[in-house]
Amino acid sequence: MTVARDCAACGLCRGRLNVVCPDGDPDSPVAFVGEAPGQKEDETGKPFQGRSGKVLDKLLEEEGVPRSSIYITNTVKCRPPGNRVPTAEEMAACLPHLEGELQGRRLIVALGRTAARDLLRREVKLSEEVNRKTTVTIRGREIDMIVTYHPAASFYNAKAKDALRETIRFARTYLGARGSASSTGT
Ligand code: URA
C-alpha cells in the first residue's frame, strides 16, 4: 500500500524531493483524495500542508472533524513540475497505489475535477455533480463516493467553500464516533 521512497514508476520521480505519503487515520472509513502534492507537500512529504491544506484544516476543524480521523491522499504521490495537472499516464502509474489505499473505505471524497476524473474514469463537470453521492468500484467492490471542489477553488469562490463545507458535513456521517470533535458551527 505504501509507495516506495525510491519509486520510479513515472517521470515525476525526477523532479521530486519526497514521495508524499498519505496522512491521517490509516483505518478511517473516509478517504479524501486530492490532485497532487505542491511545493510544501514535496518539502515535507505530507499531503495538504500548504495553502490548500490550511483551508481544508480550517473547514474540518469548524465542522468538528479531526484531521486525524480521516485518511488524506492524492492521485499521484509526487509533485508535478510547476504544479501542473498530473497527466493521464502519471495518474495511471500511481493508480495501483491509490486503489490499495482506498480499498475497503466506506466513503471516498474526490477533492476537485482531477481526482474525480481519475477515480470515475470520465470527465466530470463539478458544477453539475458536486455533493451528489455516487459509487466507484475499487478492486471489485463498490464504495460510496462524493465529488466536491478542491480547497484551492475556495480561495476566491465562496460558493466552492460552502460546497466543500457541505461535503465535510456529509463525510462526518460516515465517521461515527471518530468524527465527534465539538463543532464551532457556522
Ligand atoms: N493540493 C492537492 O491536491 N494535494 C495536496 O496534497 C496539496 C495541494
mmCIF file of N, CA, C and O in Angstrom, residues 43-109:
data_model
loop_
_atom_site.group_PDB
_atom_site.id
_atom_site.type_symbol
_atom_site.label_atom_id
_atom_site.label_comp_id
_atom_site.label_asym_id
_atom_site.label_seq_id
_atom_site.Cartn_x
_atom_site.Cartn_y
_atom_site.Cartn_z
ATOM 1 N N GLU A 43 8.212 19.295 0.026
ATOM 2 C CA GLU A 43 9.264 19.554 1.028
ATOM 3 C C GLU A 43 9.093 18.698 2.281
ATOM 4 O O GLU A 43 10.056 18.238 2.869
ATOM 5 N N THR A 44 7.809 18.528 2.687
ATOM 6 C CA THR A 44 7.557 17.866 3.970
ATOM 7 C C THR A 44 7.248 16.371 3.835
ATOM 8 O O THR A 44 7.318 15.640 4.821
ATOM 9 N N GLY A 45 6.843 15.957 2.635
ATOM 10 C CA GLY A 45 6.452 14.550 2.446
ATOM 11 C C GLY A 45 5.059 14.246 2.963
ATOM 12 O O GLY A 45 4.695 13.074 3.086
ATOM 13 N N LYS A 46 4.274 15.302 3.270
ATOM 14 C CA LYS A 46 2.906 15.084 3.767
ATOM 15 C C LYS A 46 1.898 15.831 2.901
ATOM 16 O O LYS A 46 2.175 16.965 2.474
ATOM 17 N N PRO A 47 0.705 15.247 2.682
ATOM 18 C CA PRO A 47 -0.285 15.920 1.832
ATOM 19 C C PRO A 47 -0.963 17.103 2.525
ATOM 20 O O PRO A 47 -1.053 17.140 3.761
ATOM 21 N N PHE A 48 -1.382 18.039 1.735
ATOM 22 C CA PHE A 48 -2.172 19.193 2.192
ATOM 23 C C PHE A 48 -1.519 19.917 3.380
ATOM 24 O O PHE A 48 -2.077 20.019 4.468
ATOM 25 N N GLN A 49 -0.324 20.441 3.110
ATOM 26 C CA GLN A 49 0.420 21.217 4.109
ATOM 27 C C GLN A 49 0.445 22.705 3.774
ATOM 28 O O GLN A 49 0.709 23.529 4.625
ATOM 29 N N GLY A 50 0.203 23.050 2.527
ATOM 30 C CA GLY A 50 0.299 24.443 2.093
ATOM 31 C C GLY A 50 -1.023 25.176 2.244
ATOM 32 O O GLY A 50 -1.819 24.881 3.137
ATOM 33 N N ARG A 51 -1.247 26.110 1.340
ATOM 34 C CA ARG A 51 -2.427 26.976 1.450
ATOM 35 C C ARG A 51 -3.736 26.178 1.349
ATOM 36 O O ARG A 51 -4.674 26.429 2.114
ATOM 37 N N SER A 52 -3.792 25.226 0.433
ATOM 38 C CA SER A 52 -5.000 24.386 0.324
ATOM 39 C C SER A 52 -5.219 23.594 1.603
ATOM 40 O O SER A 52 -6.366 23.438 2.060
ATOM 41 N N GLY A 53 -4.131 23.113 2.165
ATOM 42 C CA GLY A 53 -4.230 22.338 3.405
ATOM 43 C C GLY A 53 -4.771 23.177 4.549
ATOM 44 O O GLY A 53 -5.551 22.689 5.377
ATOM 45 N N LYS A 54 -4.387 24.452 4.564
ATOM 46 C CA LYS A 54 -4.874 25.338 5.643
ATOM 47 C C LYS A 54 -6.385 25.526 5.530
ATOM 48 O O LYS A 54 -7.109 25.518 6.526
ATOM 49 N N VAL A 55 -6.853 25.709 4.294
ATOM 50 C CA VAL A 55 -8.304 25.852 4.078
ATOM 51 C C VAL A 55 -9.017 24.575 4.512
ATOM 52 O O VAL A 55 -10.021 24.615 5.237
ATOM 53 N N LEU A 56 -8.482 23.440 4.088
ATOM 54 C CA LEU A 56 -9.107 22.163 4.425
ATOM 55 C C LEU A 56 -9.108 21.951 5.941
ATOM 56 O O LEU A 56 -10.140 21.595 6.535
ATOM 57 N N ASP A 57 -7.970 22.211 6.564
ATOM 58 C CA ASP A 57 -7.868 22.016 8.024
ATOM 59 C C ASP A 57 -8.878 22.895 8.763
ATOM 60 O O ASP A 57 -9.488 22.477 9.738
ATOM 61 N N LYS A 58 -9.034 24.138 8.302
ATOM 62 C CA LYS A 58 -9.931 25.068 8.996
ATOM 63 C C LYS A 58 -11.385 24.587 8.875
ATOM 64 O O LYS A 58 -12.122 24.580 9.858
ATOM 65 N N LEU A 59 -11.749 24.164 7.670
ATOM 66 C CA LEU A 59 -13.130 23.684 7.489
ATOM 67 C C LEU A 59 -13.369 22.421 8.307
ATOM 68 O O LEU A 59 -14.419 22.267 8.930
ATOM 69 N N LEU A 60 -12.399 21.529 8.322
ATOM 70 C CA LEU A 60 -12.548 20.303 9.122
ATOM 71 C C LEU A 60 -12.736 20.672 10.585
ATOM 72 O O LEU A 60 -13.626 20.158 11.265
ATOM 73 N N GLU A 61 -11.906 21.597 11.042
ATOM 74 C CA GLU A 61 -11.987 21.991 12.453
ATOM 75 C C GLU A 61 -13.345 22.638 12.758
ATOM 76 O O GLU A 61 -13.987 22.310 13.753
ATOM 77 N N GLU A 62 -13.767 23.530 11.876
ATOM 78 C CA GLU A 62 -15.053 24.212 12.102
ATOM 79 C C GLU A 62 -16.222 23.233 12.125
ATOM 80 O O GLU A 62 -17.231 23.475 12.779
ATOM 81 N N GLU A 63 -16.074 22.142 11.387
ATOM 82 C CA GLU A 63 -17.161 21.150 11.333
ATOM 83 C C GLU A 63 -16.953 20.016 12.337
ATOM 84 O O GLU A 63 -17.677 19.019 12.313
ATOM 85 N N GLY A 64 -15.955 20.170 13.193
ATOM 86 C CA GLY A 64 -15.763 19.187 14.259
ATOM 87 C C GLY A 64 -15.236 17.846 13.788
ATOM 88 O O GLY A 64 -15.477 16.814 14.417
ATOM 89 N N VAL A 65 -14.530 17.858 12.668
ATOM 90 C CA VAL A 65 -13.952 16.616 12.150
ATOM 91 C C VAL A 65 -12.429 16.678 12.322
ATOM 92 O O VAL A 65 -11.755 17.427 11.605
ATOM 93 N N PRO A 66 -11.876 15.920 13.262
ATOM 94 C CA PRO A 66 -10.417 15.968 13.409
ATOM 95 C C PRO A 66 -9.726 15.475 12.131
ATOM 96 O O PRO A 66 -10.142 14.462 11.565
ATOM 97 N N ARG A 67 -8.702 16.204 11.702
ATOM 98 C CA ARG A 67 -7.954 15.750 10.509
ATOM 99 C C ARG A 67 -7.425 14.334 10.735
ATOM 100 O O ARG A 67 -7.339 13.538 9.811
ATOM 101 N N SER A 68 -7.114 14.035 11.985
ATOM 102 C CA SER A 68 -6.564 12.712 12.302
ATOM 103 C C SER A 68 -7.608 11.600 12.197
ATOM 104 O O SER A 68 -7.276 10.428 12.308
ATOM 105 N N SER A 69 -8.882 11.977 11.974
ATOM 106 C CA SER A 69 -9.930 10.945 11.890
ATOM 107 C C SER A 69 -10.192 10.516 10.448
ATOM 108 O O SER A 69 -10.933 9.560 10.207
ATOM 109 N N ILE A 70 -9.623 11.245 9.490
ATOM 110 C CA ILE A 70 -9.829 10.882 8.082
ATOM 111 C C ILE A 70 -8.487 10.467 7.478
ATOM 112 O O ILE A 70 -7.428 10.683 8.071
ATOM 113 N N TYR A 71 -8.566 9.911 6.285
ATOM 114 C CA TYR A 71 -7.374 9.482 5.557
ATOM 115 C C TYR A 71 -7.230 10.449 4.386
ATOM 116 O O TYR A 71 -8.215 10.722 3.683
ATOM 117 N N ILE A 72 -6.036 10.989 4.182
ATOM 118 C CA ILE A 72 -5.856 12.004 3.134
ATOM 119 C C ILE A 72 -4.737 11.574 2.194
ATOM 120 O O ILE A 72 -3.616 11.275 2.635
ATOM 121 N N THR A 73 -5.052 11.565 0.910
ATOM 122 C CA THR A 73 -4.047 11.165 -0.068
ATOM 123 C C THR A 73 -4.241 11.967 -1.357
ATOM 124 O O THR A 73 -5.050 12.891 -1.404
ATOM 125 N N ASN A 74 -3.496 11.625 -2.388
ATOM 126 C CA ASN A 74 -3.566 12.317 -3.674
ATOM 127 C C ASN A 74 -3.576 11.306 -4.822
ATOM 128 O O ASN A 74 -3.144 10.159 -4.648
ATOM 129 N N THR A 75 -3.997 11.752 -5.994
ATOM 130 C CA THR A 75 -3.991 10.851 -7.168
ATOM 131 C C THR A 75 -2.570 10.405 -7.486
ATOM 132 O O THR A 75 -2.346 9.257 -7.851
ATOM 133 N N VAL A 76 -1.612 11.336 -7.382
ATOM 134 C CA VAL A 76 -0.195 10.985 -7.565
ATOM 135 C C VAL A 76 0.568 11.408 -6.319
ATOM 136 O O VAL A 76 0.175 12.348 -5.627
ATOM 137 N N LYS A 77 1.632 10.718 -6.041
ATOM 138 C CA LYS A 77 2.338 10.921 -4.774
ATOM 139 C C LYS A 77 3.578 11.812 -4.912
ATOM 140 O O LYS A 77 4.287 12.042 -3.943
ATOM 141 N N CYS A 78 3.821 12.290 -6.128
ATOM 142 C CA CYS A 78 4.991 13.145 -6.352
ATOM 143 C C CYS A 78 4.556 14.434 -7.045
ATOM 144 O O CYS A 78 3.610 14.428 -7.844
ATOM 145 N N ARG A 79 5.248 15.510 -6.727
ATOM 146 C CA ARG A 79 4.843 16.834 -7.233
ATOM 147 C C ARG A 79 5.107 16.982 -8.733
ATOM 148 O O ARG A 79 6.247 16.823 -9.176
ATOM 149 N N PRO A 80 4.074 17.331 -9.490
ATOM 150 C CA PRO A 80 4.315 17.640 -10.900
ATOM 151 C C PRO A 80 5.067 18.972 -11.022
ATOM 152 O O PRO A 80 4.791 19.904 -10.258
ATOM 153 N N PRO A 81 5.995 19.080 -11.967
ATOM 154 C CA PRO A 81 6.768 20.310 -12.108
ATOM 155 C C PRO A 81 5.859 21.522 -12.287
ATOM 156 O O PRO A 81 4.897 21.472 -13.060
ATOM 157 N N GLY A 82 6.154 22.571 -11.544
ATOM 158 C CA GLY A 82 5.377 23.808 -11.667
ATOM 159 C C GLY A 82 3.934 23.650 -11.228
ATOM 160 O O GLY A 82 3.083 24.463 -11.586
ATOM 161 N N ASN A 83 3.642 22.597 -10.491
ATOM 162 C CA ASN A 83 2.269 22.318 -10.017
ATOM 163 C C ASN A 83 1.271 22.125 -11.145
ATOM 164 O O ASN A 83 0.079 22.408 -10.985
ATOM 165 N N ARG A 84 1.759 21.654 -12.293
ATOM 166 C CA ARG A 84 0.797 21.381 -13.373
ATOM 167 C C ARG A 84 -0.087 20.192 -12.977
ATOM 168 O O ARG A 84 0.216 19.454 -12.033
ATOM 169 N N VAL A 85 -1.191 20.025 -13.732
ATOM 170 C CA VAL A 85 -2.099 18.899 -13.500
ATOM 171 C C VAL A 85 -1.365 17.607 -13.901
ATOM 172 O O VAL A 85 -0.711 17.576 -14.952
ATOM 173 N N PRO A 86 -1.443 16.546 -13.092
ATOM 174 C CA PRO A 86 -0.789 15.303 -13.498
ATOM 175 C C PRO A 86 -1.380 14.761 -14.792
ATOM 176 O O PRO A 86 -2.588 14.911 -15.039
ATOM 177 N N THR A 87 -0.546 14.154 -15.615
ATOM 178 C CA THR A 87 -1.041 13.597 -16.882
ATOM 179 C C THR A 87 -1.785 12.283 -16.622
ATOM 180 O O THR A 87 -1.635 11.660 -15.558
ATOM 181 N N ALA A 88 -2.541 11.856 -17.630
ATOM 182 C CA ALA A 88 -3.259 10.577 -17.523
ATOM 183 C C ALA A 88 -2.268 9.438 -17.268
ATOM 184 O O ALA A 88 -2.542 8.523 -16.489
ATOM 185 N N GLU A 89 -1.091 9.512 -17.899
ATOM 186 C CA GLU A 89 -0.086 8.442 -17.736
ATOM 187 C C GLU A 89 0.446 8.432 -16.305
ATOM 188 O O GLU A 89 0.646 7.370 -15.706
ATOM 189 N N GLU A 90 0.690 9.621 -15.759
ATOM 190 C CA GLU A 90 1.205 9.694 -14.377
ATOM 191 C C GLU A 90 0.163 9.159 -13.386
ATOM 192 O O GLU A 90 0.487 8.412 -12.460
ATOM 193 N N MET A 91 -1.097 9.536 -13.611
ATOM 194 C CA MET A 91 -2.148 9.051 -12.705
ATOM 195 C C MET A 91 -2.321 7.537 -12.860
ATOM 196 O O MET A 91 -2.516 6.825 -11.877
ATOM 197 N N ALA A 92 -2.213 7.051 -14.079
ATOM 198 C CA ALA A 92 -2.349 5.598 -14.295
ATOM 199 C C ALA A 92 -1.215 4.854 -13.592
ATOM 200 O O ALA A 92 -1.427 3.786 -13.008
ATOM 201 N N ALA A 93 -0.015 5.421 -13.619
ATOM 202 C CA ALA A 93 1.125 4.766 -12.967
ATOM 203 C C ALA A 93 0.927 4.686 -11.460
ATOM 204 O O ALA A 93 1.387 3.748 -10.810
ATOM 205 N N CYS A 94 0.244 5.668 -10.902
ATOM 206 C CA CYS A 94 0.040 5.726 -9.448
ATOM 207 C C CYS A 94 -1.265 5.045 -9.014
ATOM 208 O O CYS A 94 -1.477 4.842 -7.814
ATOM 209 N N LEU A 95 -2.120 4.706 -9.970
ATOM 210 C CA LEU A 95 -3.448 4.178 -9.619
ATOM 211 C C LEU A 95 -3.406 2.907 -8.751
ATOM 212 O O LEU A 95 -4.203 2.779 -7.812
ATOM 213 N N PRO A 96 -2.490 1.978 -9.026
ATOM 214 C CA PRO A 96 -2.449 0.795 -8.142
ATOM 215 C C PRO A 96 -2.220 1.166 -6.680
ATOM 216 O O PRO A 96 -2.819 0.557 -5.783
ATOM 217 N N HIS A 97 -1.399 2.183 -6.440
ATOM 218 C CA HIS A 97 -1.183 2.627 -5.053
ATOM 219 C C HIS A 97 -2.471 3.226 -4.501
ATOM 220 O O HIS A 97 -2.899 2.925 -3.384
ATOM 221 N N LEU A 98 -3.096 4.094 -5.310
ATOM 222 C CA LEU A 98 -4.314 4.763 -4.850
ATOM 223 C C LEU A 98 -5.408 3.730 -4.560
ATOM 224 O O LEU A 98 -6.079 3.804 -3.526
ATOM 225 N N GLU A 99 -5.563 2.774 -5.447
ATOM 226 C CA GLU A 99 -6.601 1.752 -5.227
ATOM 227 C C GLU A 99 -6.323 0.950 -3.958
ATOM 228 O O GLU A 99 -7.236 0.632 -3.207
ATOM 229 N N GLY A 100 -5.063 0.654 -3.716
ATOM 230 C CA GLY A 100 -4.700 -0.054 -2.485
ATOM 231 C C GLY A 100 -5.056 0.764 -1.255
ATOM 232 O O GLY A 100 -5.527 0.235 -0.247
ATOM 233 N N GLU A 101 -4.863 2.077 -1.371
ATOM 234 C CA GLU A 101 -5.175 2.955 -0.239
ATOM 235 C C GLU A 101 -6.680 3.061 0.008
ATOM 236 O O GLU A 101 -7.129 3.231 1.137
ATOM 237 N N LEU A 102 -7.444 2.985 -1.078
ATOM 238 C CA LEU A 102 -8.891 3.240 -0.969
ATOM 239 C C LEU A 102 -9.713 1.981 -0.716
ATOM 240 O O LEU A 102 -10.861 2.069 -0.254
ATOM 241 N N GLN A 103 -9.120 0.857 -1.004
ATOM 242 C CA GLN A 103 -9.804 -0.430 -0.835
ATOM 243 C C GLN A 103 -10.373 -0.549 0.585
ATOM 244 O O GLN A 103 -9.652 -0.290 1.557
ATOM 245 N N GLY A 104 -11.649 -0.892 0.670
ATOM 246 C CA GLY A 104 -12.239 -1.138 1.992
ATOM 247 C C GLY A 104 -12.751 0.107 2.706
ATOM 248 O O GLY A 104 -13.330 0.000 3.782
ATOM 249 N N ARG A 105 -12.571 1.293 2.132
ATOM 250 C CA ARG A 105 -13.146 2.509 2.765
ATOM 251 C C ARG A 105 -14.654 2.490 2.573
ATOM 252 O O ARG A 105 -15.178 1.789 1.718
ATOM 253 N N ARG A 106 -15.349 3.337 3.333
ATOM 254 C CA ARG A 106 -16.811 3.427 3.164
ATOM 255 C C ARG A 106 -17.199 4.616 2.298
ATOM 256 O O ARG A 106 -18.239 4.609 1.651
ATOM 257 N N LEU A 107 -16.371 5.661 2.329
ATOM 258 C CA LEU A 107 -16.666 6.856 1.527
ATOM 259 C C LEU A 107 -15.357 7.433 0.983
ATOM 260 O O LEU A 107 -14.383 7.582 1.720
ATOM 261 N N ILE A 108 -15.398 7.773 -0.296
ATOM 262 C CA ILE A 108 -14.265 8.465 -0.924
ATOM 263 C C ILE A 108 -14.731 9.869 -1.295
ATOM 264 O O ILE A 108 -15.783 10.033 -1.926
ATOM 265 N N VAL A 109 -13.959 10.860 -0.885
ATOM 266 C CA VAL A 109 -14.247 12.253 -1.228
ATOM 267 C C VAL A 109 -13.212 12.685 -2.260
ATOM 268 O O VAL A 109 -12.016 12.740 -1.950
#
